[in-house]
Amino acid sequence: MKQIAFIGLGHMGAPMAANLLKAGYLLRVFDLVQSAVDGLVPLGASAARSAHDAVDGVDVVITMLPASQHVEGLYLGEQGLLQHIAPGTLVLECSTIAPASARKVHHAAAERRIPMLDAPVSGGVGGAVAGTLTFMVGGDAQVLEKARPIFAAMGRNIFHAGLDGAGQVAKVCNNQLLAILMIGTAESLALGVANGLDPLVLSEIMRRSSGGNWALEVYNPWPGVMENAPASRGYEGGFLSALMAKDLGLAQEAAQLTGNATPLGSLATSLYRLLLKQGFGDKDFSVVQKLFDQGL
Amino acid sequence: MKQIAFIGLGHMGAPMAANLLKAGYLLRVFDLVQSAVDGLVPLGASAARSAHDAVDGVDVVITMLPASQHVEGLYLGEQGLLQHIAPGTLVLECSTIAPASARKVHHAAAERRIPMLDAPVSGGVGGAVAGTLTFMVGGDAQVLEKARPIFAAMGRNIFHAGLDGAGQVAKVCNNQLLAILMIGTAESLALGVANGLDPLVLSEIMRRSSGGNWALEVYNPWPGVMENAPASRGYEGGFLSALMAKDLGLAQEAAQLTGNATPLGSLATSLYRLLLKQGFGDKDFSVVQKLFDQGL
Amino acid sequence: MKQIAFIGLGHMGAPMAANLLKAGYLLRVFDLVQSAVDGLVPLGASAARSAHDAVDGVDVVITMLPASQHVEGLYLGEQGLLQHIAPGTLVLECSTIAPASARKVHHAAAERRIPMLDAPVSGGVGGAVAGTLTFMVGGDAQVLEKARPIFAAMGRNIFHAGLDGAGQVAKVCNNQLLAILMIGTAESLALGVANGLDPLVLSEIMRRSSGGNWALEVYNPWPGVMENAPASRGYEGGFLSALMAKDLGLAQEAAQLTGNATPLGSLATSLYRLLLKQGFGDKDFSVVQKLFDQGL
Amino acid sequence: MKQIAFIGLGHMGAPMAANLLKAGYLLRVFDLVQSAVDGLVPLGASAARSAHDAVDGVDVVITMLPASQHVEGLYLGEQGLLQHIAPGTLVLECSTIAPASARKVHHAAAERRIPMLDAPVSGGVGGAVAGTLTFMVGGDAQVLEKARPIFAAMGRNIFHAGLDGAGQVAKVCNNQLLAILMIGTAESLALGVANGLDPLVLSEIMRRSSGGNWALEVYNPWPGVMENAPASRGYEGGFLSALMAKDLGLAQEAAQLTGNATPLGSLATSLYRLLLKQGFGDKDFSVVQKLFDQGL
């Protein structure tokens, strides 16, 4: 029976930890917010007093934190967690962070002979609760095979993206593309509707033609077209615009490192930042539809 | 047995006419290029000496022309074809043109009590040859029902988009979205590859995640990822950049009429025009990948 | 003493006509809005009952109308004004319209041997009142020399842009560039202020460096930097966003005709259309600053 | 007589150092490229064997390095130059780097009680040679007063942009705006020329109208319009596209820190990166004109 330290029990981390408990793993959990820790204890987790306390003697460390600076701050430096994790312990870093940050942690872990994977997820809170997350994994393939049962307890699709940091790269590329799909779908729907088409009819035509994409398939941004999409419940829930803006920023950081031109991705970044300035940061990211139809 | 006048026998029109012949329709065909007419005669078509001659006494008129000005020039005005088509004759206008132009022809046809449908297609030359085109149809639903067997002889999916001009609107919205999907996919693949990922692995991850779209599914722009895609044969064949640039221009014309903001669609228009200036107009539109990776 | 017919007495036309009266010209004026006509009579104008009535027997016809369709509607066709204007009468078409529309009117005027200039203005209502407009003139250079005193009564700078339609082309190119300057200035100021700079200091540095442009020189979009700019009076007055959006649309029409890529101009068009959807159409176009700083 | 250590003797640093020598300052110079050091000795500089050697006992340290990582690498860390510079020595960091990097060095310098200014320049190699650079200075105003005579020996305009890092912020904001002006001017000229205008006439009209900006004033991107502009000598010399791309990247980094939307700046970044991929990195940045007119 493997013992796992789970650090970072937010909207995503808490249900992921709960699914590991359900699968029979022993968990030591920690979060800076005490109530988040307390919420896991009734499900069988053991509460740690600190991150250092959490990792003491475990076989696996999982972290799920908000951003690059938190991950670097936690693991690196003279007081960093890597100095307290025993060599050979498996580290699964599941936060969505800059590929460059992931590579720094990989490098430091390797120096301490700690096998590590960067494994950001997609699927949102819904997927975390349901245990249907997608993991995009960077690092050694053999290490991934060891970690696979653990990922499988929290998710459904587990992709090996490549070497150190590749999980993060795949994640930011995918989410940049997702933002482009969503905005492109939203502006094309608005164009059609303004020119007299029914949004449902146009959605169906494009979905079954060469305009077909994930947004039209399962996440239509026009209110009322899909009963279960956030658009049909006032853009509540789902994947927040603020998080999309964050991921687009990470894609821009990656593009900056390699000097890549990303004309649509850059424009998508600006459009989501405009949305945030207008107060839509805590709405689902399909709320971008409103930019094109103030009437919605 | 219905008699059909088919005018416009280019790359698309010729195989469409051939499929109608195969289905048993009697065809009178005309094109300004005599060799195009001659090519259809061995298949059973009767050669007309002019457009006016072609439509004389037929039950159905089908046109497949390059652009708005050709369609307006053919049908409208005192010498226009509508003056020579008998009331009650079914007109199927299959060219891809500006919605505003389509509406003009609809209006003039209605005045002459000629039932008309705007019915642009997608699917390219391949679809025209195979008889698997998609028709996006604008006009009266009952008229569409009469025309359905004729469309079915040339295509597979027949969508009723809405009233007069709606077929053209659906087409330009779909193709605008397609251009956005393609560029977004291309720049995201290039970003991932520059950051160390394998294009095939990244394609597969995004295809099965929320970045999934038509380009990743059947038309991957990175050479070698999909054996049958134009990208894997030097971007030859397929749907030409020049035609995509034309369709994007039509979407911009529609946006101009209604004052719609189309940030990604407008940028896609500029990027395809840049490609054309660089001499890629006669390559498949997935050649946009090269903008982001000169090495390809 | 020359007699002039002046048709179109809106915000721009009325003060332009008043300046002609001040300069001693005899004016017959017409507008669809009777009160606009009545307002000019006390200044010495003679009221015409219709456009046809206005042009009867005059030496010069000046028109100042809202958009392409009004100009085409007025001049062209069997009932068009050109059929009622005597050959040799000088026509000065000062509306801002599509170059293609201007060329149509030029063509029809030439057939009737009526010398015509397209002569859109810049300088706004303020310039119209003060008689300091800029005229960008397309058409024959000798015709321009005849018209020069009339333009000089209404404006300060009179540029000969080229042949038929060139005035309109110059106008839309200039206004496209103006929109780009303004948005670029606004987003750069916002970036600097968010990073701790004083907007006045940053404005002054850029104005005197290679970022120098008309907006920083006389029309700073940040409230309070320039006392007399619209930004410092709640973006009231000035050159309305709705008019800028219209001119950007004309630039896009011109780009569509020639297949030009205008990446920044297209994006500017979308951004102004977004502003219009948010209800800022009747504010000065420097209100684009608010997109980048909701706090303003 | 003040003694100055000057580190970084590239295209910009070498002529700046030469001007200081001309003004009578005593210089100890260092560069990793020995020939660069050797070139200054005949002008009166003393050659240092290392950066550490250069700063030993001087009153002022000036650095002019390629990028953030070089500046951070030189000054920071346990072996960093700040550990070898005596408290009270004036440090003038003239490289163009990320504001965040500048602030890191400021912070470390303050801890060692070393007064420092970030003072990036504009004006290019020409300005460096002629001693007409513009300095945009961040840091304490009193420190700037002490440094002013030194800056004055190398440049003409010296702006105090604000506190620590403000010089860098002003520089990236200005250069972002400059890129936007240049692309906007280039695409508007191309649009006008394609629609029949003479580039010189159109340039003059826009320069004197509301499209007026630095590019039209002194740096016209269309070949032949301005005899002395890089465009008229095959886009040789001037301010390289590669450097503009770098500065635009720094602006994007600043925007990322504050979550600013920079739609035109982001698009400009992508367009310059496309230019670089096409091999124009070592041409003057006005070469962007070629994107819009392949014939040039």
Coordinates of N, CA, C and O in Angstrom, one line a residue, chain B residues 20 39 53 70 199 222 231 244 271:
Chain B
L20 N -24.3 14.1 -62.1 CA -25.7 14.2 -62.5 C -26.0 13.3 -63.7 O -27.1 12.6 -63.7
G39 N -15.6 18.3 -72.9 CA -15.3 17.2 -72.0 C -16.5 16.4 -71.4 O -16.4 15.3 -71.0
D53 N -28.9 29.7 -74.5 CA -29.3 28.5 -75.2 C -29.5 27.3 -74.2 O -30.4 26.5 -74.3
H70 N -19.5 37.3 -61.4 CA -19.9 36.5 -62.5 C -21.4 36.1 -62.3 O -22.2 36.0 -63.3
P199 N 5.7 16.4 -33.2 CA 4.4 16.9 -33.8 C 3.3 15.8 -33.8 O 2.1 16.2 -33.6
W222 N 0.9 19.5 -40.4 CA 2.4 19.3 -40.2 C 2.7 18.1 -41.1 O 2.1 17.0 -41.0
A231 N -0.4 18.3 -46.5 CA 0.8 18.6 -45.8 C 1.9 17.5 -46.1 O 3.1 17.8 -46.2
M244 N -9.3 30.0 -50.1 CA -9.6 30.3 -48.7 C -9.5 31.8 -48.5 O -10.4 32.4 -47.8
L271 N -3.5 37.1 -42.8 CA -2.4 36.1 -42.9 C -2.5 35.3 -44.2 O -1.5 35.0 -44.8

